[in-house]
Coordinates of C-alpha atoms in Angstrom, one line a residue:
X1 CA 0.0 0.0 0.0
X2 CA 1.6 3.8 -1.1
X3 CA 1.5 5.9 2.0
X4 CA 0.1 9.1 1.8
X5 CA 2.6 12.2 0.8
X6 CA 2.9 15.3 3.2
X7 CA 5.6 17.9 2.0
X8 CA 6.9 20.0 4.1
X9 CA 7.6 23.7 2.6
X10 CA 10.8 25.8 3.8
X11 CA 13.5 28.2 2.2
X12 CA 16.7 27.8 1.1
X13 CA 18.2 29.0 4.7
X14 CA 16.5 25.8 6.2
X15 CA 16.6 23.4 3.7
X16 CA 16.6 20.2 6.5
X17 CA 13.9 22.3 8.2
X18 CA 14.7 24.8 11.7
X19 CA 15.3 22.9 14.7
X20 CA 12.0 23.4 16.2
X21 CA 10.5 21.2 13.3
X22 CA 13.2 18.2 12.9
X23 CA 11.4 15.7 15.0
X24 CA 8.2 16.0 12.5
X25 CA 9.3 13.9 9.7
X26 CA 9.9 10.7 12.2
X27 CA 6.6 12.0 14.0
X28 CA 4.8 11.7 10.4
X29 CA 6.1 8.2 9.6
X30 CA 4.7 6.5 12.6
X31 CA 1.1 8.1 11.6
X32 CA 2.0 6.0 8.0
X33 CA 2.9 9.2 6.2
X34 CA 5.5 9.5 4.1
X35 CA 7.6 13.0 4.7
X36 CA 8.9 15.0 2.2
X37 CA 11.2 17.9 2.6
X38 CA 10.9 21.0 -0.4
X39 CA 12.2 24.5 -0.8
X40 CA 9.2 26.6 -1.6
X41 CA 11.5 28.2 -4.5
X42 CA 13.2 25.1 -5.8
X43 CA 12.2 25.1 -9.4
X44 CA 13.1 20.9 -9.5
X45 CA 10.0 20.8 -7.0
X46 CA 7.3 19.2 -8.7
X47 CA 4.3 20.5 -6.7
X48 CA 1.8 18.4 -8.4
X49 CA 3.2 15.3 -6.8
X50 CA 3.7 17.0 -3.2
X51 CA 0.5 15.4 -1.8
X52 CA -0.6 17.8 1.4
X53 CA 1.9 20.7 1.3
X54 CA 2.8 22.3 4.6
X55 CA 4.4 25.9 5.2
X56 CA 6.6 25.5 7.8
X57 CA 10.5 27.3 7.9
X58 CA 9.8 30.0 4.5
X59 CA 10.9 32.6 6.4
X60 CA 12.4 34.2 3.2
X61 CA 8.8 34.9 2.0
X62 CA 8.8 38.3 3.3
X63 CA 11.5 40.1 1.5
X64 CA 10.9 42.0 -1.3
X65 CA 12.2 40.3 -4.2
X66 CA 10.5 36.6 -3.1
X67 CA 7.1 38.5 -1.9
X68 CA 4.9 38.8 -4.8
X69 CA 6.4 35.2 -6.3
X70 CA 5.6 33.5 -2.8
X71 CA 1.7 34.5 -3.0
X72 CA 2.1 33.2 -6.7
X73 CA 3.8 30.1 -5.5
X74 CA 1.4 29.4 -2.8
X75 CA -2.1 29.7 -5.3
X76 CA 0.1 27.4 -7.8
X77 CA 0.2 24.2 -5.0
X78 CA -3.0 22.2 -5.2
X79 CA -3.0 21.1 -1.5
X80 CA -1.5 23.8 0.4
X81 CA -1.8 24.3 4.3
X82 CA -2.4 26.5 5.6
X83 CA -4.9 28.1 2.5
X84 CA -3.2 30.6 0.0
X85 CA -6.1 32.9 0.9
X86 CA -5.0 32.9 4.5
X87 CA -1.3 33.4 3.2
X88 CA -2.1 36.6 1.4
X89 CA -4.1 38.3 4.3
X90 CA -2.0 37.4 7.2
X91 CA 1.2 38.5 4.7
X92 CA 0.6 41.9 5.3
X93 CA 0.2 43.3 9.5
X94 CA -2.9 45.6 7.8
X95 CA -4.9 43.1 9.1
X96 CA -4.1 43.8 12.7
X97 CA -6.7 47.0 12.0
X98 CA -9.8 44.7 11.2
X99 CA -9.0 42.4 14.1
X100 CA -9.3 45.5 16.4
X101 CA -12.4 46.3 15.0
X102 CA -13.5 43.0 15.6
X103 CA -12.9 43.5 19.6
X104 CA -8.8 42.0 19.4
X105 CA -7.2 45.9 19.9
X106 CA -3.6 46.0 19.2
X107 CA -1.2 48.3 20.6
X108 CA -1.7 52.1 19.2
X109 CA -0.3 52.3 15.8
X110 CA 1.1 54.7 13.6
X111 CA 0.9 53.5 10.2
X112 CA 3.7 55.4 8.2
X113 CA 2.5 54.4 4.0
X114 CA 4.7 54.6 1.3
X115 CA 3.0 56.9 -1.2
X116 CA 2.2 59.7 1.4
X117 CA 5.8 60.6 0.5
X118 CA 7.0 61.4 4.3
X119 CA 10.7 63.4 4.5
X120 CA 12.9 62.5 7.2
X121 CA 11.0 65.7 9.3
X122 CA 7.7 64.1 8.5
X123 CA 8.7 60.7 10.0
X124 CA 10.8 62.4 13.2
X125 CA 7.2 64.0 13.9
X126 CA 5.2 61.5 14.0
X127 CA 7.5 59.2 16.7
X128 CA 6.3 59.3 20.4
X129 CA 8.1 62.1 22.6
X130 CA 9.2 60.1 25.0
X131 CA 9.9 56.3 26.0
X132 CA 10.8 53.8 24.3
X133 CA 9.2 52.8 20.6
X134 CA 9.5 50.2 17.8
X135 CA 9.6 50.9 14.5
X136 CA 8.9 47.5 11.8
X137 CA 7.4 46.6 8.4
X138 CA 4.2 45.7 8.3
X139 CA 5.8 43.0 6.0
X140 CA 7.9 40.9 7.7
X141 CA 9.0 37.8 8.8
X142 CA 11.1 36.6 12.4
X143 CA 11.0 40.1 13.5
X144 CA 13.1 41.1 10.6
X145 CA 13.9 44.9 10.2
X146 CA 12.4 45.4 13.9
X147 CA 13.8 47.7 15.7
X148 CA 13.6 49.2 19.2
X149 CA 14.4 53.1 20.1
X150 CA 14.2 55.6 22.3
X151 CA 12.4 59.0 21.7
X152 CA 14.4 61.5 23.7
X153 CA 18.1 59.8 23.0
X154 CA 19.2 61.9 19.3
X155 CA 21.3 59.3 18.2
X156 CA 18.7 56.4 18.6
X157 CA 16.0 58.7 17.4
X158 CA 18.2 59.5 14.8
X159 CA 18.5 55.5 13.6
X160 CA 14.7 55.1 14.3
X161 CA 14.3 57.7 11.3
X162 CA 16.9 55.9 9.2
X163 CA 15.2 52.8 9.4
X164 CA 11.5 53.8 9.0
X165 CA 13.2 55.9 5.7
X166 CA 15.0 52.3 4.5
X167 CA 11.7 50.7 4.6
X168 CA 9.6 53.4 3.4
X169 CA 11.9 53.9 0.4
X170 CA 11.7 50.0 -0.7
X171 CA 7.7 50.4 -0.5
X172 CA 7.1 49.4 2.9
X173 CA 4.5 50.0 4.8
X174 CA 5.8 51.0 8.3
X175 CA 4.7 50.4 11.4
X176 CA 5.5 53.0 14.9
X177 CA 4.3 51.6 18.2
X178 CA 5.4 52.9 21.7
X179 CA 7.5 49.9 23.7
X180 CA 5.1 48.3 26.0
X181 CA 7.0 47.9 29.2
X182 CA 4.7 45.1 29.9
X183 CA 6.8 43.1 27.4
X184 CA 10.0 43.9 29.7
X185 CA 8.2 42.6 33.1
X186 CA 6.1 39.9 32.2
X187 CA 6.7 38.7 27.9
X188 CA 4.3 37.9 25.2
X189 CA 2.4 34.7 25.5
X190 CA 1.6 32.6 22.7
X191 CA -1.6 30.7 22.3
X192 CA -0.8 27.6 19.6
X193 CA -4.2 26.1 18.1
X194 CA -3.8 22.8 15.9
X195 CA -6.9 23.0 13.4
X196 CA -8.9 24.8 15.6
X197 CA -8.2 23.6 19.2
X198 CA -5.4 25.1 21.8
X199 CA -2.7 22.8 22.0
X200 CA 0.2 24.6 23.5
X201 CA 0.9 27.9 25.3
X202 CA 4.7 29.4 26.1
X203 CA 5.6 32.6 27.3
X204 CA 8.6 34.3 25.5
X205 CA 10.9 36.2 27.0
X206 CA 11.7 40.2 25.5
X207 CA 13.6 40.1 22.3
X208 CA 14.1 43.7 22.2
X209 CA 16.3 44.8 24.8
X210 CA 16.9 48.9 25.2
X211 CA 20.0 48.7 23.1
X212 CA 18.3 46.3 20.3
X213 CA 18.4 47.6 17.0
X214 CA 17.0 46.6 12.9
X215 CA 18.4 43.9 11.6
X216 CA 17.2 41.4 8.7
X217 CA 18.3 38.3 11.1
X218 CA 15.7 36.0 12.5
X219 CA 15.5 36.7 16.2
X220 CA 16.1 34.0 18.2
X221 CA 13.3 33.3 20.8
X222 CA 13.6 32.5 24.7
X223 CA 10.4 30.5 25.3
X224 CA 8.8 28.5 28.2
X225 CA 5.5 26.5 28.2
X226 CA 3.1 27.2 30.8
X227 CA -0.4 26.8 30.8
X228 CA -2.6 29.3 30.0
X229 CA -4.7 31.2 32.6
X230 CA -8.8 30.9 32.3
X231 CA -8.6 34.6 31.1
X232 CA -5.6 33.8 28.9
X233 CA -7.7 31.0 26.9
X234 CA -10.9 33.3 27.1
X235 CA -8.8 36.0 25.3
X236 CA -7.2 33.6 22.8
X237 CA -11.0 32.3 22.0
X238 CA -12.1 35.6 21.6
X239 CA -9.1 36.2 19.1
X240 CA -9.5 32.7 17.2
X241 CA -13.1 33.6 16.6
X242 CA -12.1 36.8 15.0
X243 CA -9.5 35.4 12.8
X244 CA -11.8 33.4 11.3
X245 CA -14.1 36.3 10.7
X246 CA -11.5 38.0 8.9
X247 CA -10.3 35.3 7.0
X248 CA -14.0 34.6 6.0
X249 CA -14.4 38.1 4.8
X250 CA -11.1 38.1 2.7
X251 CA -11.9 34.6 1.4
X252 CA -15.9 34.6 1.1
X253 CA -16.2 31.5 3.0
X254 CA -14.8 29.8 5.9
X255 CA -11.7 27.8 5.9
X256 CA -10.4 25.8 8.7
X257 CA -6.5 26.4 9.8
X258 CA -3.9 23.3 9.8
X259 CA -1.7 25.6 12.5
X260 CA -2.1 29.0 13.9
X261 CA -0.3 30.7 16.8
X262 CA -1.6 33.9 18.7
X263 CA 0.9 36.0 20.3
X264 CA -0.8 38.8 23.5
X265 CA 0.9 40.7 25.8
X266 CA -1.3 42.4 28.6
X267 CA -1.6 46.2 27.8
X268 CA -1.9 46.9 32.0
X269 CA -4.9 47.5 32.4
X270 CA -6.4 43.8 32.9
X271 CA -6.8 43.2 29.5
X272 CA -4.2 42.1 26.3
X273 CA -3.1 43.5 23.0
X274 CA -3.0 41.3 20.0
X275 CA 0.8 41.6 18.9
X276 CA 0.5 39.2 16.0
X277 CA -1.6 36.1 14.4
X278 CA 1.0 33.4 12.5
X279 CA -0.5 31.5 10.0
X280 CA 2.8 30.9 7.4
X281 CA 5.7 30.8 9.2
X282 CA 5.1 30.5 12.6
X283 CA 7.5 29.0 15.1
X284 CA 5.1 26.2 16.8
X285 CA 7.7 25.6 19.8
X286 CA 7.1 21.7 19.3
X287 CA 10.2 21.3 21.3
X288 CA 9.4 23.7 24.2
X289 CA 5.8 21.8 25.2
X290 CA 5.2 18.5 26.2
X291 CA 3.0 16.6 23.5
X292 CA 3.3 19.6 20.6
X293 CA 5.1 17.5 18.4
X294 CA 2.9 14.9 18.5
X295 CA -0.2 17.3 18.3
X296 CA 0.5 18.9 15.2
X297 CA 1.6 15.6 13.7
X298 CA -2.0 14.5 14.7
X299 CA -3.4 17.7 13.0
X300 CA -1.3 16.8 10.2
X301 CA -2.6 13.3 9.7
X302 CA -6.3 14.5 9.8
X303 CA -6.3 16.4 7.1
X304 CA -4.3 13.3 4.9
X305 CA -7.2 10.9 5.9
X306 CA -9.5 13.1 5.6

């Protein structure tokens, strides 16, 4: 009997898959699947004969000369998880707007748009006055071309401007959110759902110390499971449920999601900020919870048999 085909999608800067992900091909075989490891850019990669395709390490998707040809890759694969319509809205942070009108509010925003044209002055006036702020593309991928700053030191203010300009200038969309020092105290938390239901929860430690500064590196993560407090999960439900009003919306029907990890951080006032929903690239910490590895293989084997 042929077993069934799952391909596992990553770039050419993890071609054996990140470490996170290496137990999942043995995980796969005991469920009587037969792994397959692909670049998502590999023009030798015939798609056709992939079987279930799954995003995992294409962390290269994000920069500007593999973005567009990503989205075109991922609407080219016949069985691709999670769904290219999902890939194209959760590309782009925009979407972090509609989730906070959908009662998920993310931290206070200043979108800086490419076409408005901004001069250096323009973008120095519209950073906070004081604390400490981030500046990022709302296209990015492992915190890539984050950066952290602070508003009354010149030099760093200085940088912030440089960067947000860098961005701006390559037809980035830029992102300019004040530093919550919730982050520094207590991390983000990340809520990990395997088609549909919560399987994991770690808190991550900060990543963007005072001194931390824009880079096109992946950011390597500190994380720890725990298990989620009742509020926690109530939050993270009331999040999932959005997402997949949004996604319905963008996609005129509703699509289930293979994998999909929430990240919060509490905004001090009892309540949370969305930082971020990962549906294509997202780091799943299999490693860092008891039973996530064998979870998502699970998830994975249910939609083969299907």
């Amino acid at each position: 009997m042929t077993m069934p085909i799952v391909t596992l999608a990553t770039s050419a800067d993890y071609p054996n898959l990140d470490d996170d992900d290496q137990g999942l091909p043995d995980a796969l075989r005991e469920r009587g699947i037969e792994p397959r490891i692909a670049v998502w850019n590999d023009p030798s990669v015939n798609w056709d004969d992939a079987g279930v395709v799954v995003l995992r390490s294409v962390r290269d998707y994000a920069k500007k000369r593999n973005y567009e040809s990503f989205l075109a890759w991922t609407r080219s694969v016949p069985r691709l998880v999670n769904h290219p319509d999902v890939v194209e809205w959760n590309s782009d942070k925009h979407y972090l707007k509609r989730m906070a009108e959908l009662g998920a509010p993310m931290i206070p925003t200043t979108w800086l748009e490419p076409e408005a044209g901004y001069s250096k002055h323009q973008v120095h006036t519209r950073f906070p006055a004081h604390g400490d702020f981030v500046v990022k593309p709302a296209v990015s991928s492992g915190g890539r071309g984050t950066g952290r700053y602070t508003a009354t030191d010149a030099r760093s203010r200085s940088e912030a401007i440089n960067d947000a300009m860098h961005h701006l200038g390559r037809g980035r969309t830029v992102m300019v959110q004040r530093y919550l020092e919730e982050v520094d105290r207590k991390g983000e938390l990340s809520l990990v759902y395997f088609n549909g239901v919560l399987s994991h929860a770690v808190e991550k430690a900060p990543m963007l110390h005072p001194s931390f500064r824009s880079t096109d590196e992946v950011h390597e993560e500190i994380v720890t499971a725990r298990e989620p407090s009742e509020q926690e999960w109530l939050w993270g439900e009331k999040v999932r449920k959005a997402i997949h009003g949004v996604v319905k919306e963008h996609a005129g029907r509703d699509i289930q999601l293979l994998f999909n990890r929430v990240d919060v951080v509490e905004d001090g006032n009892g309540g949370f900020y969305l930082m971020e929903v990962s549906l294509i690239d997202a780091g799943l910490y299999l490693g860092s919870a008891p039973q996530a590895l064998d979870n998502f293989a699970d998830a994975i084997a249910q939609r083969v048999f299907w």
